[in-house]
Amino acid sequence: MALRRAVLVCCALGCAGPAPGDEPRRGPGDPGTVTLRRLNRVEYDNTVRDLFGTTLSPGLAFPDDDEVDGFDTLGEALSLSPTYVARYADAARALVDDLYRADRASYRRTRILHCDLAQGGFGCAREILAPFAARAWRRSITEAEVETLMAPVHTAQELGGSLEEGLRASFEAVLLSPHFLFRVELDGTETPHRLTDHELASRLSYFIWSTMPDEALTAAAESGQLQNDDRLGAAIDRLLDDPRAERLNDTFATRWLEVDKLESHEVSGRLFFGRWSGKHAASMKTEVRRFFQDLLRADRPATELLTARSTYSDALLASHYGDSPRVGLLTMGAVLATTSFSTRTSPVKRGQYVLDRFLCSPLPPPPPDVEGFPDAPATPVTFREILEQHRNKPECAGCHRLMDPIGLGLEGYDAVGRHRTTERGLPIDTSGALPDETSFSGAIDLAEILARDSRVTACMTRKLATFAIGRRLVLADDDAWIDHIAAEAGKTGGGLKQIIRALVTSEAFRSRRAGTP
Amino acid sequence: MVTLPALPSLGAVCPSPQRFVGYYLPNGCWLPDWVPTATGSGDAWQLAPGHAALADLKSELLLVTGLENQQRRREFGDHALGCGAFLTARKPGKLVQQTSSSVDQVLAESMGGCTKVASLQLGTHNIGPTDAFGSYYTRSVSWRGPREVKGDGKVAFPVGSATPLYKETDPRLAFDRLFAGPNAADSTREAQIRRALRKSVLDVVTTHGDGLRQRLGAEDRVKVDQLFTGIRELEREMQTLPPAACAPGPRPTSSLGTDARTDMMGRLIALAFQCDITRVATFMIGDALNGRDMSFLEEVRQIGGDAGDHAVSHHQRRADMVAKFRAIGRWKVERLAQFIRTLRDTQDADGRSLLDSTLVVAGSDIADGDSHRHDNMPLLMAGRLGGRVTTNRHVRYAQSQLKTFGDFYITLLGMYGVQVDTFGDDGKEALAWR
């Protein structure tokens, strides 16, 4: 019955009959309009490395990419100014020079320059440019497009220059073309509609590897295999098992957790002398990266991000942590420091962080003209007492009753993530109760309770989807889409890989809605 | 409807230069250090204590105080909101690149075609904290937005999809963009072929863009158009002959100390003005909300404790924090003073000081660093703009008058020959500050 309905739907869309496994999954979710995404600096560097086999990283000289919701993969935020375009032109020239500097017999040169221009003339130039442009633009290209790329070769000849000079310029044109710099997805007449095979391959590859599709994925796209759920699933698994999937640690995980800029986090040198340094920041960030990578590789559920034990503290961190109890991300130095001020912890910031990053239930910012806390109150009081006064104010209570208990539960760790039992000489009480009246005692208990909240898995899925699809999830259908992915993943154990698989195979990921004409 | 700006006609008859610099100082200031106690001109007013470094330049200065910029629309995200509004006088769209053209871009467009580089954006770093509005608002003060020509020939700059102009933070790269590159005057055959090939590359790419634009939705076209605006500017830079008498000197190195690097950026602006490579520049001595470690300043180091630019700006009126905040403010003003001196001491083509034909407008995202208000904003000008500006004055508007940056910019644009009736969110009438 399901299959028959699928056939009817499919025929109504005007396509040929489906092969087994091809049933369109009309799961919930509006693909929404994803604004044209240009490659960000990281994607640019990874892509030219795969394309040329170069060791250059021209993207390092590009301006930083703007972020929305913490990620630098959202089309709406990725803009271009003339300075950036000038940098693209410099990069294109440098990459082509680098190719021609490579050893004549090297694979990375002969792979691209595979015929002798002196003998083969224009024909050879075409044979070089056609496959190169197809790889660079991540799709099949037309004869007419190859002809446009030949223009510099003709110009060179007309002016009495060498064909090689012309071909070099043609390579630059490939790299300055919008087809290379943007991840182009086109709209047909119908909306929403499925992505083409090549468009889907690019979405998948840039999501997991942060680079262009490799030969195997391109071949799978070429032969239409990605329309088949099982084949698509196999492609996802292959990408996830590849070392390049570790890039998700930096492209996704550290950004989601806001620890990507930990090295420039402000910590008071006066108060934390000897207990904070660039090395501490680096060790803490490594701990987060490896922890995430390990859970992803082992396909563990998202909730274990809060409850699994970390085994990645190096010698520096081991002595920083001492033998204090630690479990999951909430007790990692990177998270504890990121959510603190330079001189002290902030239970409010930590509470807000957990609500925003793990439960996707951020609170509105405080109204203007709200007074901050005195940094050093005249008489010693604990934050708990200060915050309790605060919660007595009706205009503050609504939000602070949600944030404060969580933050106070983490008060057993200072602003650089070390364990402590007192604050300014007063003992710290880390017990509390969540708004639903579940009581807890201390950070480990709190993490266990938070992990039972179904929002944790949905939230991580939402962050992944935002990062992967490249738009803010603000549509009416987005919640249903995310819940659908989490439920689908749950059927096969709910591990991180299953979430990624369910996300990529969901209808909304594989489709596109046209923007305003 | 988004349209690409037309390629300016080269060799157009250009008036003698009027120059503009927008100079941005992040994280507000200690107001008593910025606002002189007396108003008036000449000896009637004296510099505020934080402006001691400007003492030798007093005759070139004009302070306008008491203006507000977005005080009535403030919300969480003051730094981004204020930095985005510095030269636009408009509250930016939250987490969308939506605002109107900044004054520097309005001016650059009005001078289109007269110089090799339409406008220059320089800074000291690119940190760009998000601050609830988007990182583009904390690290860019220059924005290109829509432009409308009205029936009476006046122009307007409505809010719409806008492009943040990234700033250059490496003096060597900035130098190369201005002074290196293909030399349009080189007439050897090799140079001609090189130029023809570069042109051919840009032509190919333009063809691709034209084909693609027709198949994209409006939001996507904005992005592709940004690429082609850049391509057109590259084309123009390539075709424009460098002025005959232009000796930029040696390339700066990328590894300079903080002071030297900051001052070098100022020198590059002066050189670009002197060579008439551009007439419009903006400079950011730090991004809004940035936490740059300021302990390279002796006074900050000696007091100890927090040294982050933003952390210290929240001085909470504590004596040690205020002392550090004032020291950081003085350092920024010293660098500004050094830049103004460089303009003063650099000769224009007619032998006069560059400062005579320039107007520098310096300001911040907020007023006081701790209270985050957007009224009584710091605003300092230097230069005479060919005699259009009368300097050595302090003009004060009572805050009760609710005069805004928008009003201020209407007057400013008029002095450059750009007539507008409104500007930004609040600009409705020209102020007589000049």
CSV table of N, CA, C and O in Angstrom, one decimal, chain B residues 101-157:
chain,number,residue,atom,x,y,z
B,101,SER,N,22.7,52.7,3.6
B,101,SER,CA,24.1,53.1,3.3
B,101,SER,C,24.7,54.0,4.4
B,101,SER,O,24.0,54.9,4.8
B,102,SER,N,25.9,53.7,4.7
B,102,SER,CA,26.6,54.6,5.6
B,102,SER,C,27.1,55.8,4.9
B,102,SER,O,27.3,55.8,3.7
B,103,VAL,N,27.4,56.9,5.6
B,103,VAL,CA,27.7,58.2,5.0
B,103,VAL,C,28.9,58.1,4.1
B,103,VAL,O,29.0,58.6,3.0
B,104,ASP,N,29.9,57.3,4.5
B,104,ASP,CA,31.1,57.1,3.7
B,104,ASP,C,30.8,56.5,2.3
B,104,ASP,O,31.3,56.9,1.3
B,105,GLN,N,29.8,55.5,2.3
B,105,GLN,CA,29.5,54.9,1.1
B,105,GLN,C,28.6,55.8,0.2
B,105,GLN,O,28.7,55.8,-1.0
B,106,VAL,N,27.8,56.6,0.8
B,106,VAL,CA,27.0,57.6,0.1
B,106,VAL,C,28.0,58.6,-0.6
B,106,VAL,O,27.8,58.9,-1.8
B,107,LEU,N,29.0,59.0,0.1
B,107,LEU,CA,30.0,59.9,-0.5
B,107,LEU,C,30.8,59.2,-1.5
B,107,LEU,O,31.1,59.8,-2.6
B,108,ALA,N,31.2,58.0,-1.3
B,108,ALA,CA,32.0,57.3,-2.3
B,108,ALA,C,31.3,57.1,-3.6
B,108,ALA,O,31.8,57.3,-4.7
B,109,GLU,N,30.0,56.9,-3.5
B,109,GLU,CA,29.1,56.7,-4.6
B,109,GLU,C,29.0,58.0,-5.4
B,109,GLU,O,29.1,58.1,-6.6
B,110,SER,N,28.9,59.1,-4.6
B,110,SER,CA,28.7,60.4,-5.3
B,110,SER,C,30.0,60.8,-6.0
B,110,SER,O,30.0,61.7,-6.9
B,111,MET,N,31.1,60.3,-5.6
B,111,MET,CA,32.4,60.7,-6.2
B,111,MET,C,32.8,59.6,-7.2
B,111,MET,O,33.9,59.6,-7.7
B,112,GLY,N,31.9,58.7,-7.5
B,112,GLY,CA,32.2,57.5,-8.3
B,112,GLY,C,33.0,57.8,-9.6
B,112,GLY,O,32.7,58.7,-10.3
B,113,GLY,N,34.0,57.0,-9.8
B,113,GLY,CA,34.8,57.1,-11.0
B,113,GLY,C,36.0,58.1,-11.0
B,113,GLY,O,36.8,58.1,-11.9
B,114,CYS,N,36.1,58.8,-9.9
B,114,CYS,CA,37.2,59.8,-9.8
B,114,CYS,C,38.5,59.2,-9.3
B,114,CYS,O,39.5,59.8,-9.5
B,115,THR,N,38.4,58.1,-8.7
B,115,THR,CA,39.6,57.5,-8.1
B,115,THR,C,39.6,56.0,-8.4
B,115,THR,O,38.6,55.4,-8.7
B,116,LYS,N,40.9,55.5,-8.3
B,116,LYS,CA,41.1,54.0,-8.6
B,116,LYS,C,40.3,53.2,-7.6
B,116,LYS,O,39.6,52.2,-8.0
B,117,VAL,N,40.3,53.5,-6.3
B,117,VAL,CA,39.6,52.7,-5.3
B,117,VAL,C,38.5,53.6,-4.8
B,117,VAL,O,38.7,54.7,-4.4
B,118,ALA,N,37.2,53.1,-4.9
B,118,ALA,CA,36.1,53.9,-4.5
B,118,ALA,C,36.1,54.3,-3.1
B,118,ALA,O,35.8,55.4,-2.7
B,119,SER,N,36.5,53.4,-2.2
B,119,SER,CA,36.6,53.7,-0.8
B,119,SER,C,37.4,52.6,-0.1
B,119,SER,O,37.6,51.5,-0.6
B,120,LEU,N,38.0,53.0,1.0
B,120,LEU,CA,39.0,52.2,1.7
B,120,LEU,C,38.5,51.9,3.1
B,120,LEU,O,38.0,52.8,3.8
B,121,GLN,N,38.5,50.6,3.5
B,121,GLN,CA,38.1,50.3,4.9
B,121,GLN,C,39.3,49.6,5.6
B,121,GLN,O,39.8,48.6,5.1
B,122,LEU,N,39.8,50.2,6.6
B,122,LEU,CA,40.9,49.7,7.4
B,122,LEU,C,40.6,49.5,8.8
B,122,LEU,O,39.7,50.1,9.3
B,123,GLY,N,41.3,48.6,9.5
B,123,GLY,CA,41.1,48.4,10.9
B,123,GLY,C,42.3,47.8,11.6
B,123,GLY,O,43.3,47.5,10.9
B,124,THR,N,42.2,47.5,12.8
B,124,THR,CA,43.3,46.9,13.5
B,124,THR,C,43.1,45.4,13.8
B,124,THR,O,44.1,44.7,14.0
B,125,HIS,N,41.9,44.9,13.8
B,125,HIS,CA,41.7,43.5,13.9
B,125,HIS,C,40.3,43.1,13.5
B,125,HIS,O,39.5,44.0,13.3
B,126,ASN,N,40.0,41.8,13.4
B,126,ASN,CA,38.7,41.4,13.0
B,126,ASN,C,38.2,40.4,14.1
B,126,ASN,O,38.5,39.2,14.0
B,127,ILE,N,37.5,40.8,15.1
B,127,ILE,CA,37.0,39.9,16.1
B,127,ILE,C,35.6,39.7,15.9
B,127,ILE,O,35.1,38.6,15.9
B,128,GLY,N,34.8,40.8,15.7
B,128,GLY,CA,33.4,40.7,15.4
B,128,GLY,C,32.6,39.8,16.4
B,128,GLY,O,32.0,38.9,16.0
B,129,PRO,N,32.5,40.2,17.6
B,129,PRO,CA,31.5,39.5,18.5
B,129,PRO,C,30.1,39.7,18.0
B,129,PRO,O,29.8,40.7,17.4
B,130,THR,N,29.3,38.7,18.3
B,130,THR,CA,27.9,38.7,17.7
B,130,THR,C,27.0,39.7,18.4
B,130,THR,O,26.3,40.5,17.7
B,131,ASP,N,27.0,39.8,19.7
B,131,ASP,CA,26.2,40.8,20.4
B,131,ASP,C,24.8,40.9,19.9
B,131,ASP,O,24.3,42.0,19.7
B,132,ALA,N,24.1,39.8,19.8
B,132,ALA,CA,22.7,39.8,19.6
B,132,ALA,C,22.2,40.3,18.2
B,132,ALA,O,21.1,40.1,17.8
B,133,PHE,N,23.1,41.1,17.5
B,133,PHE,CA,22.6,41.6,16.2
B,133,PHE,C,23.3,41.0,15.0
B,133,PHE,O,22.9,41.1,13.9
B,134,GLY,N,24.5,40.3,15.3
B,134,GLY,CA,25.2,39.8,14.2
B,134,GLY,C,26.6,40.3,14.2
B,134,GLY,O,26.8,41.5,14.4
B,135,SER,N,27.6,39.5,13.9
B,135,SER,CA,29.0,39.9,14.0
B,135,SER,C,29.3,41.0,12.9
B,135,SER,O,30.3,41.8,13.1
B,136,TYR,N,28.6,41.0,11.8
B,136,TYR,CA,28.9,42.0,10.8
B,136,TYR,C,28.7,43.4,11.3
B,136,TYR,O,29.3,44.4,10.9
B,137,TYR,N,27.8,43.6,12.4
B,137,TYR,CA,27.6,45.0,12.9
B,137,TYR,C,28.7,45.4,13.8
B,137,TYR,O,28.8,46.6,14.1
B,138,THR,N,29.4,44.5,14.4
B,138,THR,CA,30.5,44.9,15.4
B,138,THR,C,31.8,45.1,14.7
B,138,THR,O,32.7,45.6,15.3
B,139,ARG,N,31.9,44.6,13.4
B,139,ARG,CA,33.2,44.8,12.8
B,139,ARG,C,33.2,45.5,11.5
B,139,ARG,O,34.2,45.6,10.8
B,140,SER,N,32.0,46.0,11.1
B,140,SER,CA,32.0,46.9,9.9
B,140,SER,C,31.2,48.1,10.2
B,140,SER,O,30.1,48.1,10.7
B,141,VAL,N,31.8,49.3,9.9
B,141,VAL,CA,31.1,50.5,10.0
B,141,VAL,C,30.6,51.0,8.6
B,141,VAL,O,29.8,51.9,8.5
B,142,SER,N,31.2,50.4,7.6
B,142,SER,CA,30.8,50.8,6.2
B,142,SER,C,29.8,49.8,5.6
B,142,SER,O,30.1,48.6,5.5
B,143,TRP,N,28.7,50.4,5.2
B,143,TRP,CA,27.6,49.5,4.6
B,143,TRP,C,27.1,50.1,3.3
B,143,TRP,O,27.0,51.3,3.2
B,144,ARG,N,26.9,49.2,2.3
B,144,ARG,CA,26.3,49.6,1.1
B,144,ARG,C,24.9,49.1,1.0
B,144,ARG,O,24.6,48.0,1.0
B,145,GLY,N,24.0,50.1,1.0
B,145,GLY,CA,22.5,49.7,0.9
B,145,GLY,C,21.9,50.3,-0.3
B,145,GLY,O,22.6,50.8,-1.2
B,146,PRO,N,20.6,50.2,-0.4
B,146,PRO,CA,19.8,50.7,-1.6
B,146,PRO,C,19.9,52.2,-1.7
B,146,PRO,O,20.2,53.0,-0.8
B,147,ARG,N,19.7,52.7,-2.9
B,147,ARG,CA,19.7,54.1,-3.2
B,147,ARG,C,18.5,54.5,-4.1
B,147,ARG,O,18.2,53.7,-5.0
B,148,GLU,N,17.8,55.5,-3.8
B,148,GLU,CA,16.7,55.9,-4.7
B,148,GLU,C,16.9,57.4,-5.1
B,148,GLU,O,17.3,58.2,-4.4
B,149,VAL,N,16.5,57.6,-6.4
B,149,VAL,CA,16.5,59.0,-6.9
B,149,VAL,C,15.1,59.5,-6.9
B,149,VAL,O,14.2,58.8,-7.5
B,150,LYS,N,14.8,60.6,-6.3
B,150,LYS,CA,13.4,61.0,-6.2
B,150,LYS,C,13.1,62.0,-7.3
B,150,LYS,O,14.0,62.4,-8.1
B,151,GLY,N,11.8,62.4,-7.4
B,151,GLY,CA,11.4,63.2,-8.5
B,151,GLY,C,12.2,64.5,-8.6
B,151,GLY,O,12.5,65.0,-9.7
B,152,ASP,N,12.5,65.1,-7.4
B,152,ASP,CA,13.1,66.4,-7.4
B,152,ASP,C,14.6,66.3,-7.6
B,152,ASP,O,15.4,67.3,-7.4
B,153,GLY,N,15.1,65.1,-7.9
B,153,GLY,CA,16.5,64.9,-8.2
B,153,GLY,C,17.3,64.6,-6.9
B,153,GLY,O,18.5,64.2,-7.0
B,154,LYS,N,16.7,64.8,-5.8
B,154,LYS,CA,17.4,64.4,-4.6
B,154,LYS,C,17.5,62.9,-4.4
B,154,LYS,O,16.7,62.2,-5.0
B,155,VAL,N,18.4,62.5,-3.7
B,155,VAL,CA,18.6,61.0,-3.5
B,155,VAL,C,18.1,60.7,-2.0
B,155,VAL,O,18.1,61.5,-1.1
B,156,ALA,N,17.8,59.4,-1.9
B,156,ALA,CA,17.4,58.9,-0.6
B,156,ALA,C,18.1,57.5,-0.4
B,156,ALA,O,18.4,56.9,-1.4
B,157,PHE,N,18.3,57.2,0.9
B,157,PHE,CA,19.0,55.9,1.2
B,157,PHE,C,18.1,55.1,2.1
B,157,PHE,O,18.3,55.1,3.3
